[in-house]
PDB file of N, CA and C in Angstrom:
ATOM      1  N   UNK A1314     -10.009  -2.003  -9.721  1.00 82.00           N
ATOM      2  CA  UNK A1314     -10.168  -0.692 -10.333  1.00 82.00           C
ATOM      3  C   UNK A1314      -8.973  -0.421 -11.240  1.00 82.00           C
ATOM      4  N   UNK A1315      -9.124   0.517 -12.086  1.00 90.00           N
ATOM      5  CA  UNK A1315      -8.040   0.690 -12.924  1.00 90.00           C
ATOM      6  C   UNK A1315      -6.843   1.115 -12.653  1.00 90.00           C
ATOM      7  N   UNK A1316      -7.002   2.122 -11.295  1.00 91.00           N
ATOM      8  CA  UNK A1316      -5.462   2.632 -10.333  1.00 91.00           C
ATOM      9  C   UNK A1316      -5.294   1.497 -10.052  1.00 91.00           C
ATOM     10  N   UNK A1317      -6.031   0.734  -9.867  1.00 89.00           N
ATOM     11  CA  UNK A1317      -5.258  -0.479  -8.985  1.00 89.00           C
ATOM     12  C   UNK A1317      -4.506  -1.693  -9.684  1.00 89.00           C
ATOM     13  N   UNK A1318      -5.110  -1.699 -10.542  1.00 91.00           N
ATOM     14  CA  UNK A1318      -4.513  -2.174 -11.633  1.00 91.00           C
ATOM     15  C   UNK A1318      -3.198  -1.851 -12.066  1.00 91.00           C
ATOM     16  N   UNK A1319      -3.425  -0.349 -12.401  1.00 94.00           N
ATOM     17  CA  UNK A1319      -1.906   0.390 -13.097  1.00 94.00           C
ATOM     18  C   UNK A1319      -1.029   0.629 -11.311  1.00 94.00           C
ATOM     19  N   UNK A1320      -1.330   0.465 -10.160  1.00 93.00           N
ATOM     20  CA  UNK A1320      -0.396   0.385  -9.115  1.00 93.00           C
ATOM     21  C   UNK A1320       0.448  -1.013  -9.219  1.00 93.00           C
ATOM     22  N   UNK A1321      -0.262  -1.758  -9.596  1.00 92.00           N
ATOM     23  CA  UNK A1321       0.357  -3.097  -9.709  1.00 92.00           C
ATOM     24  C   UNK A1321       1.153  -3.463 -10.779  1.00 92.00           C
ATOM     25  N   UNK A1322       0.456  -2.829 -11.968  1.00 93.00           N
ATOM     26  CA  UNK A1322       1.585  -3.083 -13.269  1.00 93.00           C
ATOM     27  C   UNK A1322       3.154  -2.265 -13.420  1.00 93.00           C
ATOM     28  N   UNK A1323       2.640  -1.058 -12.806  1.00 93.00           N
ATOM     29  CA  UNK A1323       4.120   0.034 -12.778  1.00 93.00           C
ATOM     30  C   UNK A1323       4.735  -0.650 -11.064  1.00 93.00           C
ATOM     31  N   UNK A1324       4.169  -0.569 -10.469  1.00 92.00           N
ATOM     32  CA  UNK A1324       4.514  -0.338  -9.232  1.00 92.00           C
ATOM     33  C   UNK A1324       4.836  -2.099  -8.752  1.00 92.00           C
ATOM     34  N   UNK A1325       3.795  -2.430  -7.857  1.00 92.00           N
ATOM     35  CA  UNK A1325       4.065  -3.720  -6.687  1.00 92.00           C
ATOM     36  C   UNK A1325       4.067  -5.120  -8.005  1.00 92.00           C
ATOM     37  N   UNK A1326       4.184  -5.241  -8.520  1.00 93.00           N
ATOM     38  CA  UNK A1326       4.351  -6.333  -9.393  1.00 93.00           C
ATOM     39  C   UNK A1326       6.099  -6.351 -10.194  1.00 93.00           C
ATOM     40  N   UNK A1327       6.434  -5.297  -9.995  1.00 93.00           N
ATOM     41  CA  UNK A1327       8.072  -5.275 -10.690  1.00 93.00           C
ATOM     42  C   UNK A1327       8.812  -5.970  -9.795  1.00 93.00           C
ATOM     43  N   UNK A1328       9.457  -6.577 -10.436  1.00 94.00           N
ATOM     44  CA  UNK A1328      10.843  -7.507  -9.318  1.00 94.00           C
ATOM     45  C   UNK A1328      11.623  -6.788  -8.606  1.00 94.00           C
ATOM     46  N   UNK A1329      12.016  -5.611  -9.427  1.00 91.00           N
ATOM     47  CA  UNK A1329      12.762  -4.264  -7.903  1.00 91.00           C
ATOM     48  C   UNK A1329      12.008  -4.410  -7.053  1.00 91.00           C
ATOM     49  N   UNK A1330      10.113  -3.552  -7.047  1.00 92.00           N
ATOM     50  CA  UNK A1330       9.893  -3.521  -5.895  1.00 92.00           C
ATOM     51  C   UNK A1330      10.073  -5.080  -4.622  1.00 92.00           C
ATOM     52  N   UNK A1331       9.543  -6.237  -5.672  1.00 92.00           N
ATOM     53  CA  UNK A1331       9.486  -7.389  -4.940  1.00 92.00           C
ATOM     54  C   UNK A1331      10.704  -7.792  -4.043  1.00 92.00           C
ATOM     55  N   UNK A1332      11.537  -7.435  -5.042  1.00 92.00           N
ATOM     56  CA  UNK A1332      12.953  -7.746  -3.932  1.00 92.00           C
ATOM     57  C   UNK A1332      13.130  -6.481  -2.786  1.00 92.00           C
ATOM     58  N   UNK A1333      12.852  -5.399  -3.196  1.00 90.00           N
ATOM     59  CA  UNK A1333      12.864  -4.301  -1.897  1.00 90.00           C
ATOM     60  C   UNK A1333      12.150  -4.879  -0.797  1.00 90.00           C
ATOM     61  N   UNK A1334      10.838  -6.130  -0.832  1.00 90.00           N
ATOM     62  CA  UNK A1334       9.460  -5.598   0.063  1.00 90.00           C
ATOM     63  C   UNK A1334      10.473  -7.089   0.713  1.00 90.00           C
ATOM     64  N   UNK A1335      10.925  -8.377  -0.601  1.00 91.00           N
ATOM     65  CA  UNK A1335      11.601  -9.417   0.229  1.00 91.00           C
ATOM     66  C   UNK A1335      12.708  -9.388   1.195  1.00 91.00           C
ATOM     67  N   UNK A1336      13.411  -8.125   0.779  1.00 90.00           N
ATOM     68  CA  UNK A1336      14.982  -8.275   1.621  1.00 90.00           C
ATOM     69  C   UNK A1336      14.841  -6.556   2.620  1.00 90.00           C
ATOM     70  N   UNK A1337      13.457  -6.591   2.724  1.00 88.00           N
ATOM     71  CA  UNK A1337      13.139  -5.478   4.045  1.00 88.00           C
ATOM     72  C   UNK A1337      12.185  -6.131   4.922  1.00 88.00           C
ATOM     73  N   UNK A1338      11.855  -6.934   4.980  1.00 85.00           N
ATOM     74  CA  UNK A1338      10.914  -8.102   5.462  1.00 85.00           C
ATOM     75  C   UNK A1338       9.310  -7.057   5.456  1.00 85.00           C
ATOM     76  N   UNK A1339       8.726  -6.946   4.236  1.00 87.00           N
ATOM     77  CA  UNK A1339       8.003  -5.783   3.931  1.00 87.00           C
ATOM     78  C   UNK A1339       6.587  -6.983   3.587  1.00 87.00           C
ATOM     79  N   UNK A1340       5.705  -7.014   4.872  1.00 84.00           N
ATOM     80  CA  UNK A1340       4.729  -7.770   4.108  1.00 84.00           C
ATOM     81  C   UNK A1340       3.374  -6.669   3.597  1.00 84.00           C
ATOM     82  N   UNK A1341       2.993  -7.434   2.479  1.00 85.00           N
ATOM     83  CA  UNK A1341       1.642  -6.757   1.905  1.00 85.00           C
ATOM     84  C   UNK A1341       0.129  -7.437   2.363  1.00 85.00           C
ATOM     85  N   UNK A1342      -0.204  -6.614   2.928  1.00 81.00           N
ATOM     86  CA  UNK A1342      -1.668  -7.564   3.288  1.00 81.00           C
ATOM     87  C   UNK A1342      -2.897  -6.805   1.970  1.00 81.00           C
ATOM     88  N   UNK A1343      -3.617  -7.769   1.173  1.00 80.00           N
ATOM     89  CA  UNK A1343      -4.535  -7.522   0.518  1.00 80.00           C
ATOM     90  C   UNK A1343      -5.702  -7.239   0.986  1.00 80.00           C
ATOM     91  N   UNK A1344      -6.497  -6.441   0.966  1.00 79.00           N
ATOM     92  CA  UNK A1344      -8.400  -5.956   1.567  1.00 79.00           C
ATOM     93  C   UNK A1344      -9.070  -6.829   0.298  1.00 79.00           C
ATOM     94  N   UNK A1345      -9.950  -7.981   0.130  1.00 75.00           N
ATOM     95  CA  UNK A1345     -11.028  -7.569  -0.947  1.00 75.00           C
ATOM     96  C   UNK A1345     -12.272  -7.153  -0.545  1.00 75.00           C
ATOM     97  N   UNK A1346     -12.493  -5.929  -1.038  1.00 78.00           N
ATOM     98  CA  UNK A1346     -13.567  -4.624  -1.244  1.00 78.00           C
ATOM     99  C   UNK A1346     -14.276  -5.210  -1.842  1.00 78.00           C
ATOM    100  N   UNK A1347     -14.545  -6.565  -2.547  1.00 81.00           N
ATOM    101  CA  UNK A1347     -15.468  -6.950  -3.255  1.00 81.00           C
ATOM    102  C   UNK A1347     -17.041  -6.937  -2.626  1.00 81.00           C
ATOM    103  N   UNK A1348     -16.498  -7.813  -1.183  1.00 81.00           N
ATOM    104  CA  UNK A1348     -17.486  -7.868   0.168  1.00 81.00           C
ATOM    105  C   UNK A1348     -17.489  -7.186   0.766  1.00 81.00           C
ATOM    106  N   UNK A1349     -18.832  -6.150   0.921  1.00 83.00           N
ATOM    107  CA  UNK A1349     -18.289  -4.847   2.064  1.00 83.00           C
ATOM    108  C   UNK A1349     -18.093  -5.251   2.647  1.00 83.00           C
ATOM    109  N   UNK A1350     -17.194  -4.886   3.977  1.00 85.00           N
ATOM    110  CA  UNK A1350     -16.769  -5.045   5.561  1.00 85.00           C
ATOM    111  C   UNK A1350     -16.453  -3.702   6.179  1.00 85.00           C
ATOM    112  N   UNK A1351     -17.552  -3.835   7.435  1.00 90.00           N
ATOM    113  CA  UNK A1351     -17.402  -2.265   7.544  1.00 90.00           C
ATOM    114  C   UNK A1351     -16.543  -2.096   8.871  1.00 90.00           C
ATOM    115  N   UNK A1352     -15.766  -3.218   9.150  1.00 90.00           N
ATOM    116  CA  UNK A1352     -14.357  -3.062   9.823  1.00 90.00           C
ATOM    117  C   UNK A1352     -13.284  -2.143   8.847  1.00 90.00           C
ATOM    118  N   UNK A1353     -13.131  -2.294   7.652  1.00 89.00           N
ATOM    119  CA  UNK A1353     -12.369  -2.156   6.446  1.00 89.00           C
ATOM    120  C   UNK A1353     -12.780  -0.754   6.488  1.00 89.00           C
ATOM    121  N   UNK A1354     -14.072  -0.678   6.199  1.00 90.00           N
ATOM    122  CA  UNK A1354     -14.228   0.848   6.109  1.00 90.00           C
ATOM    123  C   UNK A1354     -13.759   1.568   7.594  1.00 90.00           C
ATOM    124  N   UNK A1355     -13.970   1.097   8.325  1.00 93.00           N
ATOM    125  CA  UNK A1355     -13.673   1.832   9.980  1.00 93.00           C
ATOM    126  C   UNK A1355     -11.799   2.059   9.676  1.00 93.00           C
ATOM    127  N   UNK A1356     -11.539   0.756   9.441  1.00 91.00           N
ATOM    128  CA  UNK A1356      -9.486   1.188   9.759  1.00 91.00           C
ATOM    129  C   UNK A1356      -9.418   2.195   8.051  1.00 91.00           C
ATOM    130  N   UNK A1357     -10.020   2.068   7.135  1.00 92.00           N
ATOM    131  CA  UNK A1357      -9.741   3.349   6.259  1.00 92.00           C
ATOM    132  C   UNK A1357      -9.997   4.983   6.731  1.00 92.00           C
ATOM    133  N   UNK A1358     -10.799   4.718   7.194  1.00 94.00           N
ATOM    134  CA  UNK A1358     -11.681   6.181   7.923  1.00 94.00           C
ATOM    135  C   UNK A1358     -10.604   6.452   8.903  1.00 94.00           C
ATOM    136  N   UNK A1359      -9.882   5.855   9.510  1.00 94.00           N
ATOM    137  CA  UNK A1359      -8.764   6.129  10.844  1.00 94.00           C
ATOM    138  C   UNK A1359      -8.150   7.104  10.100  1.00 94.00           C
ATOM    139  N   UNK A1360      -8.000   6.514   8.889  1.00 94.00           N
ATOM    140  CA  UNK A1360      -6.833   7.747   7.491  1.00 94.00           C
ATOM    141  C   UNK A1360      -7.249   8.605   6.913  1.00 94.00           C
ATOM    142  N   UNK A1361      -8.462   8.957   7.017  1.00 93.00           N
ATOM    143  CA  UNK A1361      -9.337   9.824   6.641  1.00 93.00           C
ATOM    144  C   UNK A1361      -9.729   9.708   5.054  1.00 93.00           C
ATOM    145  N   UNK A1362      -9.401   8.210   5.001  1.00 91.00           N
ATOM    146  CA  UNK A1362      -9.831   7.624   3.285  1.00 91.00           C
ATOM    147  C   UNK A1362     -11.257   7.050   3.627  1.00 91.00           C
ATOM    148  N   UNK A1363     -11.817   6.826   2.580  1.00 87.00           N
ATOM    149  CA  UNK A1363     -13.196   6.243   2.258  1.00 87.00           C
ATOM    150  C   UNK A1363     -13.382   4.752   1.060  1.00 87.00           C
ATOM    151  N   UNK A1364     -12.352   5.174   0.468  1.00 85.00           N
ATOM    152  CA  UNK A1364     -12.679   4.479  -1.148  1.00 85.00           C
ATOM    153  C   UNK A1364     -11.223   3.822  -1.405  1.00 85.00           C
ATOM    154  N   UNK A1365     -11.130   3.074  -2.199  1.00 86.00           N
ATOM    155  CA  UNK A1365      -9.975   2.736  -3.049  1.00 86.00           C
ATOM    156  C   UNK A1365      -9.258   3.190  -4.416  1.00 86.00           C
ATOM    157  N   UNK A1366      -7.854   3.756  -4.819  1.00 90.00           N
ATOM    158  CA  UNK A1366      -7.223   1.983  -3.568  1.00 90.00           C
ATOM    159  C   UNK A1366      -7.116   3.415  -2.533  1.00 90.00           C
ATOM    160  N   UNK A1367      -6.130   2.239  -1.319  1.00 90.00           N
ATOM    161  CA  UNK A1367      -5.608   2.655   0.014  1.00 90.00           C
ATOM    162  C   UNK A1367      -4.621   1.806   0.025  1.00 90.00           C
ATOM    163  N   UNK A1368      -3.765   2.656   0.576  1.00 91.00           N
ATOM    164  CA  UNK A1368      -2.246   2.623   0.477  1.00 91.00           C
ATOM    165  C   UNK A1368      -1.224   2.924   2.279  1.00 91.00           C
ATOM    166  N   UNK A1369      -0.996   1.473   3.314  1.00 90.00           N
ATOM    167  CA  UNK A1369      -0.711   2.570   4.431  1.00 90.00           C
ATOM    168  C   UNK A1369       0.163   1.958   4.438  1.00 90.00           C
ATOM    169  N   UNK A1370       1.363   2.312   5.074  1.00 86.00           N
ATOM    170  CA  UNK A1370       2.968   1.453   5.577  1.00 86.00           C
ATOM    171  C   UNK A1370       3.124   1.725   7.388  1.00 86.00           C
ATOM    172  N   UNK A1371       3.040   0.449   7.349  1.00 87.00           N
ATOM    173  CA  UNK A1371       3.364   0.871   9.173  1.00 87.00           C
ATOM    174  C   UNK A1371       4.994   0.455   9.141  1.00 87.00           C
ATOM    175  N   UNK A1372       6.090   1.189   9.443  1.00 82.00           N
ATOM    176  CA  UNK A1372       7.130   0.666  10.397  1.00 82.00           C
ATOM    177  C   UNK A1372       7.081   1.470  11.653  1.00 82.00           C
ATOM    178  N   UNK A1373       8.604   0.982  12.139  1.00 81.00           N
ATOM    179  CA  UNK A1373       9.351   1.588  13.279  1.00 81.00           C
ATOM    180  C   UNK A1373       9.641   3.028  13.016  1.00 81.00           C
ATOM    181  N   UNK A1374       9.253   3.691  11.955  1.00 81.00           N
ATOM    182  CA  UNK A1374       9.026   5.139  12.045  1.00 81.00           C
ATOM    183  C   UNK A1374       7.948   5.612  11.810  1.00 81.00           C
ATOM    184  N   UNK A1375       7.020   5.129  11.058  1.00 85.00           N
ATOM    185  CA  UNK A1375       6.181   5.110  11.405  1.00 85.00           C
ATOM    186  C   UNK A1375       5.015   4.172  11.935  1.00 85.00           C
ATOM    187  N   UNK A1376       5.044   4.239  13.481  1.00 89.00           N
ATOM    188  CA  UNK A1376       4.154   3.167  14.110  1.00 89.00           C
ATOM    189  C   UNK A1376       2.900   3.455  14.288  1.00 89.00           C
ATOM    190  N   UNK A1377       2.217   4.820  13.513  1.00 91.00           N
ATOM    191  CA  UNK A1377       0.946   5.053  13.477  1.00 91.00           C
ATOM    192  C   UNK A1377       0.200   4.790  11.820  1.00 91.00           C
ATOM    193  N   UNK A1378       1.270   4.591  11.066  1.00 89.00           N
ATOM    194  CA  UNK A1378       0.409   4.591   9.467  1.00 89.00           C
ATOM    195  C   UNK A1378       1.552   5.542   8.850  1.00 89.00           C
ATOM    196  N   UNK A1379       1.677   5.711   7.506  1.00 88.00           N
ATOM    197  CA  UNK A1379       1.487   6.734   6.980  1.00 88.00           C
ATOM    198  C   UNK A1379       0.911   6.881   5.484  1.00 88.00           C
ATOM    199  N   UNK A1380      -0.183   7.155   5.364  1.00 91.00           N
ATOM    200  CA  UNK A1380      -1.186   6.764   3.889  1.00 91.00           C
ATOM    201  C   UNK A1380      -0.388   7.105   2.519  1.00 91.00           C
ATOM    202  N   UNK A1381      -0.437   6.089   2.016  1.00 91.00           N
ATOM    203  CA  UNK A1381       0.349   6.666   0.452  1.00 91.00           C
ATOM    204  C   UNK A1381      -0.550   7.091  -0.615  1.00 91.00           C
ATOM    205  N   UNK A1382       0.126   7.584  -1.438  1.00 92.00           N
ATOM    206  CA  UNK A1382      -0.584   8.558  -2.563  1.00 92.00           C
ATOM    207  C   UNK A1382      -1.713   7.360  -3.189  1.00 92.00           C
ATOM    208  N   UNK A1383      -2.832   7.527  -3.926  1.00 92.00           N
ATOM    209  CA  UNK A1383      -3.665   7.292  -4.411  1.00 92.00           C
ATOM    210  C   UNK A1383      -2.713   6.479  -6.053  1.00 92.00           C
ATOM    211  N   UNK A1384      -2.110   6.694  -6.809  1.00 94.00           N
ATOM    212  CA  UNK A1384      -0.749   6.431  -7.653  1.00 94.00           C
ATOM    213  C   UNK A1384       0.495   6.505  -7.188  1.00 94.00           C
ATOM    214  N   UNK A1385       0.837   5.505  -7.044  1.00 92.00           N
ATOM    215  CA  UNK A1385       2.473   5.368  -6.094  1.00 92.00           C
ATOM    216  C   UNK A1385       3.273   4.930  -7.026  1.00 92.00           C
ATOM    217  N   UNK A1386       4.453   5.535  -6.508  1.00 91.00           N
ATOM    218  CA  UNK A1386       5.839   5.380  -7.794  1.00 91.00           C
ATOM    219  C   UNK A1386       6.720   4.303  -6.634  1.00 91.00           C
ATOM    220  N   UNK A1387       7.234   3.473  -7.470  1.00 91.00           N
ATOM    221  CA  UNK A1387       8.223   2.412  -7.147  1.00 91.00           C
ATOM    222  C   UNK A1387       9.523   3.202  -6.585  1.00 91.00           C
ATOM    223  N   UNK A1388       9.810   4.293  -6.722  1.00 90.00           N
ATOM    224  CA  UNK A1388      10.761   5.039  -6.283  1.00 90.00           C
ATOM    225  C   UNK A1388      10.161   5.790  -4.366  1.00 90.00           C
ATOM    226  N   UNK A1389       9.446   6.111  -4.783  1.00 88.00           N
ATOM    227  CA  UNK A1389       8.806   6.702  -3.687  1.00 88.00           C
ATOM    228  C   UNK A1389       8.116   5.451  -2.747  1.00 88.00           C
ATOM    229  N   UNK A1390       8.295   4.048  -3.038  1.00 88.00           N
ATOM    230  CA  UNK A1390       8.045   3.087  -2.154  1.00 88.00           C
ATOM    231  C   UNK A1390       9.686   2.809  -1.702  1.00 88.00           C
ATOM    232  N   UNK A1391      10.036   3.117  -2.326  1.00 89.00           N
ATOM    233  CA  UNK A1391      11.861   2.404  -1.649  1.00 89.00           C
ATOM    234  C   UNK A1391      12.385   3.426  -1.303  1.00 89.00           C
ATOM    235  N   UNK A1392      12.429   4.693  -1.193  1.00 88.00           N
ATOM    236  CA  UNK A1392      12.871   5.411  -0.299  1.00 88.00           C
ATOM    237  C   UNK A1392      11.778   5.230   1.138  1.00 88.00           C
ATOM    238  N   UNK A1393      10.902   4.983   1.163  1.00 85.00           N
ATOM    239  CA  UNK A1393      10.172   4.630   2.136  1.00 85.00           C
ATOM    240  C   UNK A1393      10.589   3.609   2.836  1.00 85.00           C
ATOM    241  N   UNK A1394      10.647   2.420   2.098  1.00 84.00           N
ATOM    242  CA  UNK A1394      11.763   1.856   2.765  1.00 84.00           C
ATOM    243  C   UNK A1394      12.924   1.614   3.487  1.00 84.00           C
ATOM    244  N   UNK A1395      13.580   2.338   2.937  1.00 83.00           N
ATOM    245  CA  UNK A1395      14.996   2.645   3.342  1.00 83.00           C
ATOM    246  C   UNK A1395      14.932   3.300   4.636  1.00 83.00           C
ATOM    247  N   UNK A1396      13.950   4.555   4.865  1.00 79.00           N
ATOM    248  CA  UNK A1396      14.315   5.321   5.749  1.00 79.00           C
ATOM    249  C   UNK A1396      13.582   4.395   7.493  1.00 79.00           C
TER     250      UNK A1396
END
């Protein structure tokens, strides 16, 4: 999709973020939505999302999720980080 697209061109594709996600041991797991799977839809629905994209970060603060914005700023992923 086209957010998803422009999440990747501003956002998870820049070498800042890459080195933030490498030297926080920050892995990214990819969904393809191409094939429905209605497991995929079940753990989106946990977040009260439906559609794409979807955006969740699990750490040690948060060990339940916490869903990110629909357009995410590279700034607002590394303070996420950090904390």
């Amino acid at each position: 999709c086209l957010t998803c697209k422009y999440n990747d061109f501003t956002t998870f594709d820049i070498d800042f973020i890459k080195n933030e996600f490498e030297n926080n041991s920050v892995f990214v797991i990819n969904i393809d939505w191409t094939k429905y799977q209605p497991q995929v839809l079940q753990f989106m629905q946990k977040f009260g999302r439906s559609g794409l994209p979807f955006y969740v970060l699990f750490s040690k603060k948060y060990p339940d999720g916490v869903v990110l914005p629909e357009i995410v700023d590279a700034y607002d992923i590394q303070s996420l980080i950090e904390q």
